Short mmCIF file of C-alpha atoms in Angstrom, two decimals:
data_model
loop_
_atom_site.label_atom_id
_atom_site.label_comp_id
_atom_site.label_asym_id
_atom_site.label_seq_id
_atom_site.Cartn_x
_atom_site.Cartn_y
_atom_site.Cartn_z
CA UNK Q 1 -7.09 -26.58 -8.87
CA UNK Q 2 -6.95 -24.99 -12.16
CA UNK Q 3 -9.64 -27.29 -13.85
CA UNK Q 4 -6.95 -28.61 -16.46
CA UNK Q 5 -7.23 -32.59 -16.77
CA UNK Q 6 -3.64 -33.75 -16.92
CA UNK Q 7 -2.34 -36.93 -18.61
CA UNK Q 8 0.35 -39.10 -18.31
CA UNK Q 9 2.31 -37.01 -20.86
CA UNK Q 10 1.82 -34.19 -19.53
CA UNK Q 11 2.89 -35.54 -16.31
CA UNK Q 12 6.31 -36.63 -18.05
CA UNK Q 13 6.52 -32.88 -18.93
CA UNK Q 14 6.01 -31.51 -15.78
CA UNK Q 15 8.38 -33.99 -14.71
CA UNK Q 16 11.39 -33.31 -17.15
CA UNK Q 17 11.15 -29.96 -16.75
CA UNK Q 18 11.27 -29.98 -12.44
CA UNK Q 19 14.82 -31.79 -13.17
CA UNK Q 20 15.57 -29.72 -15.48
CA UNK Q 21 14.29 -26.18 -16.51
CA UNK Q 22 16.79 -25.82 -18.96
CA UNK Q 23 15.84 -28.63 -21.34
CA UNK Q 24 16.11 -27.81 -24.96
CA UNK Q 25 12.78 -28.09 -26.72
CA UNK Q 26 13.98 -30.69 -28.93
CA UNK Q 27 15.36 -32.79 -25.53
CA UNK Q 28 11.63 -32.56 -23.65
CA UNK Q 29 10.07 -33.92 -27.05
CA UNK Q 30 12.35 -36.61 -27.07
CA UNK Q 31 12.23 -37.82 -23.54
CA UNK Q 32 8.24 -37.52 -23.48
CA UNK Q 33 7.91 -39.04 -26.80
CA UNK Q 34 5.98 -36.34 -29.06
CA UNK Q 35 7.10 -34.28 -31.62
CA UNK Q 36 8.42 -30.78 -30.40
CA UNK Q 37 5.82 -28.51 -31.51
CA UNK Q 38 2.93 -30.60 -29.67
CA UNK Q 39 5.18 -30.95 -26.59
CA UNK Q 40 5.68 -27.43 -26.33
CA UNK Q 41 2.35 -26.40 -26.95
CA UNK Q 42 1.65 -28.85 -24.27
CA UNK Q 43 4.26 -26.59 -21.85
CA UNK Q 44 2.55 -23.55 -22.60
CA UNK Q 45 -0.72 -24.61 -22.03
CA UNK Q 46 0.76 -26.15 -18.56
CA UNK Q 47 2.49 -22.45 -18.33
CA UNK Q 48 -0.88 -20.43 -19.11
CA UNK Q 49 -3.01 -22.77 -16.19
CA UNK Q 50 -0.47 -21.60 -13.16
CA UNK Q 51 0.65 -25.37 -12.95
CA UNK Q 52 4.36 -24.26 -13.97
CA UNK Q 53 4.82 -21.26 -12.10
CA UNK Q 54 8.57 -20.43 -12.52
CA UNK Q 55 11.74 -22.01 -13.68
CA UNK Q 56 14.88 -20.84 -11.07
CA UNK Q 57 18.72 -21.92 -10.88
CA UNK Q 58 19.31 -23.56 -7.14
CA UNK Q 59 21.97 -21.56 -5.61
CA UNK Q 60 24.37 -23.35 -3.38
CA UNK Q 61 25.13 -20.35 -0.72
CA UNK Q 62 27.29 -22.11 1.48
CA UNK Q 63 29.59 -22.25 -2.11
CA UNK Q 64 29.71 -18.96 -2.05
CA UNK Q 65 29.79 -17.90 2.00
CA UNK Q 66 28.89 -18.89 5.19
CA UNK Q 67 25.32 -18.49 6.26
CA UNK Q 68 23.05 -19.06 9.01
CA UNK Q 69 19.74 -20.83 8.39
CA UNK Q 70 17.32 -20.35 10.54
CA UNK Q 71 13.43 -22.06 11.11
CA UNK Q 72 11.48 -19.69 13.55
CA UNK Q 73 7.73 -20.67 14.57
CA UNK Q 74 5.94 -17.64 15.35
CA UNK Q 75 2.54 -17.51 17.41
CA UNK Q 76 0.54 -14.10 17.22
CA UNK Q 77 -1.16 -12.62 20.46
CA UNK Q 78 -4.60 -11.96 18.63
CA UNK Q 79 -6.02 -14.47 16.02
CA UNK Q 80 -8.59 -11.89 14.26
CA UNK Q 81 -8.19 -11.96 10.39
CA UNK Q 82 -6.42 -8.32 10.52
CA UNK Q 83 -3.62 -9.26 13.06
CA UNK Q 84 -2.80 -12.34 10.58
CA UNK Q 85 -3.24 -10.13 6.84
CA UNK Q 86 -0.63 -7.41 8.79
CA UNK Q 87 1.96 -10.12 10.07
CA UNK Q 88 1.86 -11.94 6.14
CA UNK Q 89 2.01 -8.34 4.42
CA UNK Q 90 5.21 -7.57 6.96
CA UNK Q 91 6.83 -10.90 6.14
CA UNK Q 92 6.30 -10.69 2.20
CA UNK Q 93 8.77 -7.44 2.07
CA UNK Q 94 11.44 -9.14 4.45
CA UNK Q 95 13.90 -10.80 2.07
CA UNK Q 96 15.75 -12.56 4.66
CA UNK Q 97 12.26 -14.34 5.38
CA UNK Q 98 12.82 -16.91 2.23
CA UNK Q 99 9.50 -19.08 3.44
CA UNK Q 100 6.53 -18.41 5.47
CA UNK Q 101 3.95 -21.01 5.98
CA UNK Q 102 0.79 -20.49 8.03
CA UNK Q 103 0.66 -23.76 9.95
CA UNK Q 104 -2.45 -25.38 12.65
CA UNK Q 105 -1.47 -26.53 15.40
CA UNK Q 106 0.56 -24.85 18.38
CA UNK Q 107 2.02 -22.00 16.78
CA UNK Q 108 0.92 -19.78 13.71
CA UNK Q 109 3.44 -19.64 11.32
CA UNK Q 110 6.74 -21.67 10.61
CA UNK Q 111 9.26 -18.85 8.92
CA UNK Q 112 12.52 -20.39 7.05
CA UNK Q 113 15.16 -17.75 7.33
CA UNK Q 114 18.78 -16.92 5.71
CA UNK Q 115 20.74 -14.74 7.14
CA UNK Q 116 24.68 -13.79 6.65
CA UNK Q 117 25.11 -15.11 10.57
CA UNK Q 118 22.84 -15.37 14.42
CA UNK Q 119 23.75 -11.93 14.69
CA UNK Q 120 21.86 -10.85 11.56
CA UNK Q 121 18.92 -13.04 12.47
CA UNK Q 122 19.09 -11.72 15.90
CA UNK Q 123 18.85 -8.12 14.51
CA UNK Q 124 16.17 -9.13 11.99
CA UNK Q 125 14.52 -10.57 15.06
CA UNK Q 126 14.74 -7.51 17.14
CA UNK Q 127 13.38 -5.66 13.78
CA UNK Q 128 10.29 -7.56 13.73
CA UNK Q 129 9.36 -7.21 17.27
CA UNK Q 130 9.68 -3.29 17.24
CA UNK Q 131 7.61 -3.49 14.43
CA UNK Q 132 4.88 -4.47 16.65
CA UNK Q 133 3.09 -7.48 14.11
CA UNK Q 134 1.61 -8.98 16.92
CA UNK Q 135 3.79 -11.23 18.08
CA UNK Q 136 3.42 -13.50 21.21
CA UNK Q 137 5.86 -15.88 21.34
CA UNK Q 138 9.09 -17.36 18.55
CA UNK Q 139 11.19 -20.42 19.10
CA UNK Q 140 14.35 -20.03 16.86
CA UNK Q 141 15.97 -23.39 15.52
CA UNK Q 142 19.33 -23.38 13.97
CA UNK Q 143 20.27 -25.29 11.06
CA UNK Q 144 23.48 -27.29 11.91
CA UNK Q 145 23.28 -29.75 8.74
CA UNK Q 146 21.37 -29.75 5.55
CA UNK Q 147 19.89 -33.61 5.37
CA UNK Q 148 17.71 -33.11 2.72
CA UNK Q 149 16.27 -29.83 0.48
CA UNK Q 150 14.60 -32.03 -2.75
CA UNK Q 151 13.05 -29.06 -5.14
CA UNK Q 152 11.83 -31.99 -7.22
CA UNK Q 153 8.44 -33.02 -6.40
CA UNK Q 154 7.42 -36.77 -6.14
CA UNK Q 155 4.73 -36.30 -8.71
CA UNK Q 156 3.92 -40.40 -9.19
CA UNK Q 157 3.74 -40.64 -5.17
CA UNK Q 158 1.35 -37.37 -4.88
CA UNK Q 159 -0.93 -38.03 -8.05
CA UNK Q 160 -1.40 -41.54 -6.97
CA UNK Q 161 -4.93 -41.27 -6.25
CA UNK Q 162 -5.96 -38.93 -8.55
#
């Protein structure tokens, strides 16, 4: 938490701005009902906090060429704080690797990965394990059908309580 006490406008903000992060100044005032200099003074203090951490254009790959996406849980042989710090640093540099999430349960970590085809994430595979990260044991699933990738998050239904 960064400490900053949001309101319901800035919640409209943070909201206009997940749909669309190209929203003209004058557009964001509008639709959160202040005047644009206080609604983008409002953005940058949002900015400055951490709470808006990026604005990004949502590439549709398969529009472009075929890919292979590929979710990979990964369990380590040793569980000390080094083996997991040397697998995360290895993972950060992989490009391929376009999500990493250190998970509980049976496994360690659940990897989202985009490669060109199997063969490339077979080869990126074989990469990682002659890298010697500690690996135990992956389980490769293959992505047959998008259902549903939502970059917008449901801010009423996780703020709820707060």
């Amino acid at each position: 938490m960064t400490g900053l006490k949001l309101d319901a406008i800035d919640l409209k903000i943070l909201d206009a701005i997940q749909r669309d992060g190209r929203i003209t100044k004058l557009a964001l005032a509008e639709q959160v009902g202040l005047s644009p200099t206080p609604c983008w003074m409002r953005l940058a203090k949002l900015e400055k906090a951490g709470i808006v951490s990026g604005y990004h254009a949502r590439i549709a790959m398969r529009a472009i060429a075929p890919i292979a996406t590929v979710l990979m849980e990964v369990t380590l042989g040793a569980h000390r704080q080094a083996d997991f710090e040397r697998f995360e640093r290895a993972i950060r540099d992989i490009p391929e690797i376009v999500a990493c999430w250190s998970v509980g349960g049976g496994v360690d970590y659940l990897l989202k990965v985009m490669t060109s085809d199997i063969d490339a994430y077979q080869r990126l595979v074989d990469a990682l394990l002659e890298r010697e990260l500690g690996i135990d044991r992956y389980f490769t699933y293959i992505v047959i059908k998008t259902v549903k990738d939502e970059a917008v998050l449901p801010l009423p239904e996780l703020l709820a309580g707060n």
